[in-house]
PDB file of C-alpha atoms and ligand atoms in Angstrom:
ATOM      1  CA  UNK A   1       0.000   0.000   0.000  1.00 48.00           C
ATOM      2  CA  UNK A   2       1.244   3.472  -0.847  1.00 56.00           C
ATOM      3  CA  UNK A   3       1.946   5.534   2.255  1.00 85.00           C
ATOM      4  CA  UNK A   4       1.355   9.254   2.419  1.00 96.00           C
ATOM      5  CA  UNK A   5       4.101  11.770   1.795  1.00 98.00           C
ATOM      6  CA  UNK A   6       5.089  13.576   4.982  1.00 98.00           C
ATOM      7  CA  UNK A   7       5.542  17.316   4.497  1.00 98.00           C
ATOM      8  CA  UNK A   8       6.700  19.220   7.566  1.00 99.00           C
ATOM      9  CA  UNK A   9       6.825  23.004   7.764  1.00 99.00           C
ATOM     10  CA  UNK A  10       9.476  24.217  10.184  1.00 98.00           C
ATOM     11  CA  UNK A  11       8.533  27.816  10.893  1.00 98.00           C
ATOM     12  CA  UNK A  12      11.701  28.424  12.950  1.00 98.00           C
ATOM     13  CA  UNK A  13      11.355  31.793  14.768  1.00 98.00           C
ATOM     14  CA  UNK A  14       8.608  33.175  12.530  1.00 98.00           C
ATOM     15  CA  UNK A  15       6.142  34.908  12.400  1.00 98.00           C
ATOM     16  CA  UNK A  16       6.308  37.716  14.947  1.00 98.00           C
ATOM     17  CA  UNK A  17       2.708  37.556  16.190  1.00 98.00           C
ATOM     18  CA  UNK A  18      -0.015  35.018  16.904  1.00 98.00           C
ATOM     19  CA  UNK A  19      -2.487  36.625  14.519  1.00 98.00           C
ATOM     20  CA  UNK A  20      -0.183  35.998  11.561  1.00 98.00           C
ATOM     21  CA  UNK A  21       0.612  32.490  12.766  1.00 98.00           C
ATOM     22  CA  UNK A  22      -3.082  31.615  12.955  1.00 98.00           C
ATOM     23  CA  UNK A  23      -3.835  33.132   9.548  1.00 98.00           C
ATOM     24  CA  UNK A  24      -0.995  31.187   7.918  1.00 98.00           C
ATOM     25  CA  UNK A  25      -2.056  27.953   9.569  1.00 98.00           C
ATOM     26  CA  UNK A  26      -5.686  28.365   8.496  1.00 98.00           C
ATOM     27  CA  UNK A  27      -4.628  29.068   4.901  1.00 98.00           C
ATOM     28  CA  UNK A  28      -2.329  26.022   4.832  1.00 98.00           C
ATOM     29  CA  UNK A  29      -4.931  23.791   6.463  1.00 98.00           C
ATOM     30  CA  UNK A  30      -7.493  24.761   3.837  1.00 98.00           C
ATOM     31  CA  UNK A  31      -5.366  23.147   1.115  1.00 98.00           C
ATOM     32  CA  UNK A  32      -3.742  20.407   3.204  1.00 98.00           C
ATOM     33  CA  UNK A  33      -7.084  19.063   4.384  1.00 98.00           C
ATOM     34  CA  UNK A  34      -8.115  18.333   0.794  1.00 98.00           C
ATOM     35  CA  UNK A  35      -5.057  16.169   0.002  1.00 98.00           C
ATOM     36  CA  UNK A  36      -5.403  12.431   0.515  1.00 97.00           C
ATOM     37  CA  UNK A  37      -1.807  11.502  -0.182  1.00 97.00           C
ATOM     38  CA  UNK A  38      -0.085  13.985   2.100  1.00 98.00           C
ATOM     39  CA  UNK A  39       0.340  14.274   5.851  1.00 98.00           C
ATOM     40  CA  UNK A  40       1.103  17.892   6.702  1.00 98.00           C
ATOM     41  CA  UNK A  41       2.719  18.920   9.986  1.00 98.00           C
ATOM     42  CA  UNK A  42       3.347  22.540  10.934  1.00 98.00           C
ATOM     43  CA  UNK A  43       5.997  23.162  13.604  1.00 99.00           C
ATOM     44  CA  UNK A  44       5.522  26.721  14.880  1.00 98.00           C
ATOM     45  CA  UNK A  45       7.407  28.461  17.694  1.00 98.00           C
ATOM     46  CA  UNK A  46       6.298  27.031  21.072  1.00 98.00           C
ATOM     47  CA  UNK A  47       4.262  30.123  21.966  1.00 98.00           C
ATOM     48  CA  UNK A  48       1.832  29.414  19.113  1.00 98.00           C
ATOM     49  CA  UNK A  49       1.449  25.672  19.600  1.00 98.00           C
ATOM     50  CA  UNK A  50      -1.697  25.870  21.763  1.00 98.00           C
ATOM     51  CA  UNK A  51      -3.378  28.453  19.543  1.00 98.00           C
ATOM     52  CA  UNK A  52      -2.737  26.433  16.406  1.00 98.00           C
ATOM     53  CA  UNK A  53      -3.761  23.157  18.040  1.00 98.00           C
ATOM     54  CA  UNK A  54      -7.205  24.688  18.576  1.00 98.00           C
ATOM     55  CA  UNK A  55      -7.478  25.261  14.821  1.00 98.00           C
ATOM     56  CA  UNK A  56      -6.763  21.634  13.915  1.00 98.00           C
ATOM     57  CA  UNK A  57      -9.674  19.749  12.420  1.00 96.00           C
ATOM     58  CA  UNK A  58      -9.101  16.164  11.288  1.00 95.00           C
ATOM     59  CA  UNK A  59      -5.751  14.462  10.797  1.00 97.00           C
ATOM     60  CA  UNK A  60      -4.366  15.749   7.528  1.00 98.00           C
ATOM     61  CA  UNK A  61      -2.838  18.968   8.887  1.00 98.00           C
ATOM     62  CA  UNK A  62      -1.518  18.840  12.437  1.00 98.00           C
ATOM     63  CA  UNK A  63       0.856  20.723  14.751  1.00 98.00           C
ATOM     64  CA  UNK A  64       4.321  19.558  15.822  1.00 98.00           C
ATOM     65  CA  UNK A  65       7.127  21.169  17.829  1.00 98.00           C
ATOM     66  CA  UNK A  66      10.627  22.358  16.925  1.00 98.00           C
ATOM     67  CA  UNK A  67      12.486  21.090  19.963  1.00 98.00           C
ATOM     68  CA  UNK A  68      12.103  19.541  23.420  1.00 98.00           C
ATOM     69  CA  UNK A  69      14.306  19.007  26.462  1.00 98.00           C
ATOM     70  CA  UNK A  70      15.481  15.663  27.854  1.00 98.00           C
ATOM     71  CA  UNK A  71      13.776  15.793  31.228  1.00 98.00           C
ATOM     72  CA  UNK A  72      10.040  16.037  31.747  1.00 98.00           C
ATOM     73  CA  UNK A  73      10.240  18.679  34.465  1.00 97.00           C
ATOM     74  CA  UNK A  74      12.841  20.438  36.575  1.00 98.00           C
ATOM     75  CA  UNK A  75      14.989  23.529  36.932  1.00 98.00           C
ATOM     76  CA  UNK A  76      15.691  24.099  33.224  1.00 98.00           C
ATOM     77  CA  UNK A  77      14.861  27.725  32.571  1.00 98.00           C
ATOM     78  CA  UNK A  78      13.423  28.386  29.151  1.00 97.00           C
ATOM     79  CA  UNK A  79      13.094  24.737  28.141  1.00 98.00           C
ATOM     80  CA  UNK A  80       9.967  22.851  27.155  1.00 98.00           C
ATOM     81  CA  UNK A  81       9.628  19.178  27.990  1.00 98.00           C
ATOM     82  CA  UNK A  82       8.375  16.297  25.870  1.00 98.00           C
ATOM     83  CA  UNK A  83       5.742  15.509  28.520  1.00 98.00           C
ATOM     84  CA  UNK A  84       4.422  19.080  28.231  1.00 98.00           C
ATOM     85  CA  UNK A  85       4.118  18.745  24.470  1.00 98.00           C
ATOM     86  CA  UNK A  86       2.466  15.399  24.848  1.00 98.00           C
ATOM     87  CA  UNK A  87      -0.044  16.821  27.320  1.00 97.00           C
ATOM     88  CA  UNK A  88      -1.012  19.435  24.713  1.00 97.00           C
ATOM     89  CA  UNK A  89      -1.738  16.650  22.242  1.00 97.00           C
ATOM     90  CA  UNK A  90       1.359  17.327  20.144  1.00 98.00           C
ATOM     91  CA  UNK A  91       2.503  14.116  18.484  1.00 97.00           C
ATOM     92  CA  UNK A  92       5.841  14.960  16.909  1.00 98.00           C
ATOM     93  CA  UNK A  93       8.950  16.999  17.610  1.00 98.00           C
ATOM     94  CA  UNK A  94      12.004  18.001  15.603  1.00 98.00           C
ATOM     95  CA  UNK A  95      15.255  17.127  17.402  1.00 98.00           C
ATOM     96  CA  UNK A  96      18.837  18.002  16.497  1.00 98.00           C
ATOM     97  CA  UNK A  97      18.162  20.701  13.928  1.00 98.00           C
ATOM     98  CA  UNK A  98      21.424  22.119  12.594  1.00 97.00           C
ATOM     99  CA  UNK A  99      20.526  25.609  13.824  1.00 97.00           C
ATOM    100  CA  UNK A 100      20.384  24.226  17.370  1.00 97.00           C
ATOM    101  CA  UNK A 101      23.557  22.189  16.888  1.00 96.00           C
ATOM    102  CA  UNK A 102      25.258  25.393  15.673  1.00 95.00           C
ATOM    103  CA  UNK A 103      24.231  26.981  18.985  1.00 95.00           C
ATOM    104  CA  UNK A 104      25.995  24.321  20.994  1.00 96.00           C
ATOM    105  CA  UNK A 105      23.664  21.315  21.040  1.00 97.00           C
ATOM    106  CA  UNK A 106      26.011  18.327  21.165  1.00 97.00           C
ATOM    107  CA  UNK A 107      25.489  14.786  19.880  1.00 96.00           C
ATOM    108  CA  UNK A 108      25.154  13.717  23.501  1.00 97.00           C
ATOM    109  CA  UNK A 109      22.331  16.188  24.186  1.00 98.00           C
ATOM    110  CA  UNK A 110      20.627  15.232  20.920  1.00 98.00           C
ATOM    111  CA  UNK A 111      20.691  11.573  21.885  1.00 98.00           C
ATOM    112  CA  UNK A 112      19.205  12.282  25.325  1.00 98.00           C
ATOM    113  CA  UNK A 113      16.489  14.414  23.746  1.00 98.00           C
ATOM    114  CA  UNK A 114      15.616  11.709  21.232  1.00 98.00           C
ATOM    115  CA  UNK A 115      15.278   9.074  23.964  1.00 98.00           C
ATOM    116  CA  UNK A 116      13.202  11.351  26.221  1.00 98.00           C
ATOM    117  CA  UNK A 117      10.836  12.402  23.446  1.00 98.00           C
ATOM    118  CA  UNK A 118      10.214   8.803  22.419  1.00 98.00           C
ATOM    119  CA  UNK A 119       9.637   7.834  26.038  1.00 98.00           C
ATOM    120  CA  UNK A 120       7.015  10.581  26.260  1.00 98.00           C
ATOM    121  CA  UNK A 121       5.225   9.039  23.277  1.00 98.00           C
ATOM    122  CA  UNK A 122       6.288  11.558  20.652  1.00 98.00           C
ATOM    123  CA  UNK A 123       7.460  10.814  17.140  1.00 98.00           C
ATOM    124  CA  UNK A 124      10.949  12.249  16.691  1.00 98.00           C
ATOM    125  CA  UNK A 125      11.980  13.993  13.493  1.00 98.00           C
ATOM    126  CA  UNK A 126      15.738  13.626  13.876  1.00 98.00           C
ATOM    127  CA  UNK A 127      17.814  16.009  11.760  1.00 98.00           C
ATOM    128  CA  UNK A 128      21.225  14.997  10.465  1.00 98.00           C
ATOM    129  CA  UNK A 129      23.474  16.644   7.923  1.00 97.00           C
ATOM    130  CA  UNK A 130      26.961  17.795   7.146  1.00 97.00           C
ATOM    131  CA  UNK A 131      28.219  21.368   7.334  1.00 95.00           C
ATOM    132  CA  UNK A 132      30.194  20.980   4.127  1.00 94.00           C
ATOM    133  CA  UNK A 133      31.098  18.324   1.592  1.00 92.00           C
ATOM    134  CA  UNK A 134      34.673  17.133   1.271  1.00 92.00           C
ATOM    135  CA  UNK A 135      36.222  15.353  -1.713  1.00 91.00           C
ATOM    136  CA  UNK A 136      37.008  12.218   0.292  1.00 92.00           C
ATOM    137  CA  UNK A 137      33.429  11.556   1.316  1.00 90.00           C
ATOM    138  CA  UNK A 138      34.089  12.007   5.040  1.00 95.00           C
ATOM    139  CA  UNK A 139      30.678  13.675   5.290  1.00 97.00           C
ATOM    140  CA  UNK A 140      29.119  10.237   4.824  1.00 96.00           C
ATOM    141  CA  UNK A 141      30.902   8.936   7.906  1.00 95.00           C
ATOM    142  CA  UNK A 142      29.874  12.044   9.830  1.00 96.00           C
ATOM    143  CA  UNK A 143      26.206  11.538   8.967  1.00 97.00           C
ATOM    144  CA  UNK A 144      26.184   7.883   9.856  1.00 94.00           C
ATOM    145  CA  UNK A 145      27.957   8.717  13.147  1.00 95.00           C
ATOM    146  CA  UNK A 146      25.382  11.441  13.880  1.00 96.00           C
ATOM    147  CA  UNK A 147      22.654   8.856  13.376  1.00 96.00           C
ATOM    148  CA  UNK A 148      24.251   6.156  15.473  1.00 94.00           C
ATOM    149  CA  UNK A 149      25.037   8.587  18.264  1.00 96.00           C
ATOM    150  CA  UNK A 150      21.539  10.087  18.308  1.00 97.00           C
ATOM    151  CA  UNK A 151      19.902   6.663  18.400  1.00 95.00           C
ATOM    152  CA  UNK A 152      22.089   4.995  21.003  1.00 93.00           C
ATOM    153  CA  UNK A 153      19.369   5.280  23.668  1.00 94.00           C
ATOM    154  CA  UNK A 154      16.557   4.089  21.402  1.00 94.00           C
ATOM    155  CA  UNK A 155      15.423   0.473  21.444  1.00 92.00           C
ATOM    156  CA  UNK A 156      14.795  -1.211  18.116  1.00 89.00           C
ATOM    157  CA  UNK A 157      11.155  -1.690  18.984  1.00 90.00           C
ATOM    158  CA  UNK A 158      10.848   2.112  19.035  1.00 93.00           C
ATOM    159  CA  UNK A 159      12.386   2.713  15.603  1.00 92.00           C
ATOM    160  CA  UNK A 160       8.844   3.145  14.306  1.00 92.00           C
ATOM    161  CA  UNK A 161       8.707   6.384  16.326  1.00 96.00           C
ATOM    162  CA  UNK A 162      11.447   7.901  14.188  1.00 96.00           C
ATOM    163  CA  UNK A 163      11.587  10.039  11.077  1.00 97.00           C
ATOM    164  CA  UNK A 164      15.037  10.995   9.779  1.00 98.00           C
ATOM    165  CA  UNK A 165      15.462  14.353   8.072  1.00 98.00           C
ATOM    166  CA  UNK A 166      18.557  14.829   5.954  1.00 98.00           C
ATOM    167  CA  UNK A 167      19.377  18.525   5.955  1.00 98.00           C
ATOM    168  CA  UNK A 168      22.764  19.452   4.459  1.00 96.00           C
ATOM    169  CA  UNK A 169      23.679  22.601   6.376  1.00 96.00           C
ATOM    170  CA  UNK A 170      25.230  24.213   3.274  1.00 96.00           C
ATOM    171  CA  UNK A 171      21.876  24.018   1.470  1.00 96.00           C
ATOM    172  CA  UNK A 172      19.728  25.550   4.227  1.00 97.00           C
ATOM    173  CA  UNK A 173      18.359  29.065   4.418  1.00 95.00           C
ATOM    174  CA  UNK A 174      19.043  32.252   2.543  1.00 93.00           C
ATOM    175  CA  UNK A 175      22.814  31.849   2.914  1.00 91.00           C
ATOM    176  CA  UNK A 176      22.813  28.442   1.205  1.00 93.00           C
ATOM    177  CA  UNK A 177      26.015  27.821  -0.777  1.00 86.00           C
ATOM    178  CA  UNK A 178      23.973  26.068  -3.456  1.00 85.00           C
ATOM    179  CA  UNK A 179      20.822  24.033  -3.725  1.00 82.00           C
ATOM    180  CA  UNK A 180      21.389  20.350  -3.101  1.00 94.00           C
ATOM    181  CA  UNK A 181      20.804  18.193  -6.149  1.00 97.00           C
ATOM    182  CA  UNK A 182      18.408  15.284  -6.153  1.00 98.00           C
ATOM    183  CA  UNK A 183      21.491  13.057  -6.429  1.00 97.00           C
ATOM    184  CA  UNK A 184      22.994  14.621  -3.274  1.00 97.00           C
ATOM    185  CA  UNK A 185      19.804  13.746  -1.416  1.00 98.00           C
ATOM    186  CA  UNK A 186      19.557  10.298  -2.995  1.00 98.00           C
ATOM    187  CA  UNK A 187      23.095   9.416  -1.921  1.00 97.00           C
ATOM    188  CA  UNK A 188      22.294  10.208   1.697  1.00 97.00           C
ATOM    189  CA  UNK A 189      18.871   8.596   1.733  1.00 96.00           C
ATOM    190  CA  UNK A 190      20.612   5.374   0.648  1.00 96.00           C
ATOM    191  CA  UNK A 191      23.248   5.878   3.340  1.00 96.00           C
ATOM    192  CA  UNK A 192      20.581   6.385   6.012  1.00 96.00           C
ATOM    193  CA  UNK A 193      18.761   3.207   4.968  1.00 94.00           C
ATOM    194  CA  UNK A 194      22.023   1.290   5.013  1.00 92.00           C
ATOM    195  CA  UNK A 195      22.859   2.620   8.470  1.00 91.00           C
ATOM    196  CA  UNK A 196      19.439   1.498   9.702  1.00 88.00           C
ATOM    197  CA  UNK A 197      19.862  -1.858   8.039  1.00 88.00           C
ATOM    198  CA  UNK A 198      23.165  -2.294   9.923  1.00 85.00           C
ATOM    199  CA  UNK A 199      21.516  -1.289  13.191  1.00 82.00           C
ATOM    200  CA  UNK A 200      18.329  -3.298  13.018  1.00 76.00           C
ATOM    201  CA  UNK A 201      19.135  -6.101  10.623  1.00 70.00           C
ATOM    202  CA  UNK A 202      16.271  -5.255   8.294  1.00 68.00           C
ATOM    203  CA  UNK A 203      16.461  -3.298   5.046  1.00 64.00           C
ATOM    204  CA  UNK A 204      15.960   0.024   6.792  1.00 66.00           C
ATOM    205  CA  UNK A 205      13.013   0.901   4.597  1.00 71.00           C
ATOM    206  CA  UNK A 206      10.696   1.091   7.607  1.00 78.00           C
ATOM    207  CA  UNK A 207      12.066   4.490   8.623  1.00 91.00           C
ATOM    208  CA  UNK A 208      10.664   7.498   6.769  1.00 95.00           C
ATOM    209  CA  UNK A 209      13.349   9.803   5.382  1.00 96.00           C
ATOM    210  CA  UNK A 210      12.810  13.470   4.605  1.00 98.00           C
ATOM    211  CA  UNK A 211      14.922  15.910   2.653  1.00 98.00           C
ATOM    212  CA  UNK A 212      15.248  19.530   3.801  1.00 98.00           C
ATOM    213  CA  UNK A 213      17.194  22.557   2.578  1.00 97.00           C
ATOM    214  CA  UNK A 214      15.911  25.244   0.182  1.00 96.00           C
ATOM    215  CA  UNK A 215      12.885  23.196  -0.832  1.00 97.00           C
ATOM    216  CA  UNK A 216      10.522  25.279  -2.933  1.00 97.00           C
ATOM    217  CA  UNK A 217       7.561  24.867  -5.243  1.00 96.00           C
ATOM    218  CA  UNK A 218       9.876  24.157  -8.185  1.00 96.00           C
ATOM    219  CA  UNK A 219      12.123  21.455  -6.749  1.00 97.00           C
ATOM    220  CA  UNK A 220       9.807  19.684  -4.260  1.00 97.00           C
ATOM    221  CA  UNK A 221       8.405  17.284  -6.808  1.00 96.00           C
ATOM    222  CA  UNK A 222      11.871  16.340  -8.104  1.00 97.00           C
ATOM    223  CA  UNK A 223      13.224  15.576  -4.629  1.00 98.00           C
ATOM    224  CA  UNK A 224      10.215  13.389  -3.920  1.00 97.00           C
ATOM    225  CA  UNK A 225      10.493  11.527  -7.182  1.00 96.00           C
ATOM    226  CA  UNK A 226      14.239  11.178  -7.612  1.00 97.00           C
ATOM    227  CA  UNK A 227      15.797  11.061  -4.154  1.00 96.00           C
ATOM    228  CA  UNK A 228      13.893   8.119  -2.665  1.00 92.00           C
ATOM    229  CA  UNK A 229      12.605  10.218   0.202  1.00 97.00           C
ATOM    230  CA  UNK A 230       9.235   9.925   1.912  1.00 97.00           C
ATOM    231  CA  UNK A 231       8.724  13.611   2.414  1.00 98.00           C
ATOM    232  CA  UNK A 232      10.217  17.053   2.908  1.00 98.00           C
ATOM    233  CA  UNK A 233      11.201  19.330   5.778  1.00 98.00           C
ATOM    234  CA  UNK A 234      10.509  22.843   4.561  1.00 98.00           C
ATOM    235  CA  UNK A 235      11.727  26.096   6.124  1.00 98.00           C
ATOM    236  CA  UNK A 236      11.157  29.429   4.390  1.00 98.00           C
ATOM    237  CA  UNK A 237       8.687  28.159   1.839  1.00 98.00           C
ATOM    238  CA  UNK A 238       6.396  26.841   4.585  1.00 98.00           C
ATOM    239  CA  UNK A 239       5.803  30.401   5.792  1.00 98.00           C
ATOM    240  CA  UNK A 240       4.197  31.431   2.534  1.00 98.00           C
ATOM    241  CA  UNK A 241       0.861  29.576   2.400  1.00 98.00           C
ATOM    242  CA  UNK A 242       0.619  29.930  -1.389  1.00 98.00           C
ATOM    243  CA  UNK A 243       4.077  28.498  -2.053  1.00 98.00           C
ATOM    244  CA  UNK A 244       3.615  25.807   0.595  1.00 98.00           C
ATOM    245  CA  UNK A 245       0.284  24.857  -0.975  1.00 98.00           C
ATOM    246  CA  UNK A 246       2.123  24.275  -4.272  1.00 98.00           C
ATOM    247  CA  UNK A 247       4.592  21.991  -2.493  1.00 98.00           C
ATOM    248  CA  UNK A 248       1.766  20.072  -0.830  1.00 98.00           C
ATOM    249  CA  UNK A 249      -0.090  19.675  -4.117  1.00 98.00           C
ATOM    250  CA  UNK A 250       3.087  18.495  -5.845  1.00 97.00           C
ATOM    251  CA  UNK A 251       3.578  15.910  -3.079  1.00 98.00           C
ATOM    252  CA  UNK A 252      -0.006  14.762  -3.484  1.00 97.00           C
ATOM    253  CA  UNK A 253       0.638  13.864  -7.117  1.00 95.00           C
ATOM    254  CA  UNK A 254       3.854  11.849  -6.628  1.00 90.00           C
ATOM    255  CA  UNK A 255       3.356   8.126  -6.820  1.00 68.00           C
TER     256      UNK A 255
HETATM  257  P1  13P B 301      14.988  26.351   4.248  1.00 62.93           P
HETATM  258  O1  13P B 301      13.890  25.553   3.572  1.00 62.93           O
HETATM  259  O2  13P B 301      14.586  27.740   4.566  1.00 62.93           O
HETATM  260  O3  13P B 301      16.292  26.252   3.520  1.00 62.93           O
HETATM  261  O4  13P B 301      15.212  25.658   5.683  1.00 62.93           O
HETATM  262  C1  13P B 301      15.357  24.287   5.750  1.00 62.93           C
HETATM  263  C2  13P B 301      15.274  23.862   7.170  1.00 62.93           C
HETATM  264  O5  13P B 301      16.180  24.126   7.950  1.00 62.93           O
HETATM  265  C3  13P B 301      14.061  23.137   7.609  1.00 62.93           C
HETATM  266  O6  13P B 301      14.220  22.590   8.870  1.00 62.93           O
END
């Protein structure tokens, strides 16, 4: 049976007020709720999660989170716990985004966060990706090490609570060096499957893989068709409901 494409909008630290956040979500939901072959998840800043959750109707367009801490409560000023997200009815959380790693989040912290989020019943969207590509292919080793390190506290029986997002740091955001090619993404989706196969003894195809980094209405379809990925993790383009709607519609047509 064909599974749905998973399209996640990571809103990062946008927009500046709740009114805009709600308007964007409503506009996205209007299109997303008509698409049978796509599961849409919007990950807004924490302060909008409750507001947007109230606007959810049905299952096709839901709300996720951008981060969570590795304890469920305690003296951790400014952090939000997986149990708190779970109690709001949030079902998924992004962990290990490169923008957080760039601000000091270590592999060790990422791995604790992954384990805690899964324990709290959340699906983890684990981000991996290299800062730059070297001629010798060392970036492949780095990515597989990131994966193994992040998953060291996860039991095999919980691998179905994982989504892996490949986000090459050099292809993210307005300072991207260049857009990644579909072959760049294909190479790493194969690597991720192989790494899973090594870890769990199966073919690794059970774990959904997303591509993220300068996805737009023009290239979304190509990544989905040519890179053997199950969905996309979209930054900037997810903040423009019209552009994001084009991405969602493109995903709906890929077979
Ligand atoms: P852009 O789509 O803006 O390049 O961001 C990608 C990203 O970091 C999504 O998590």
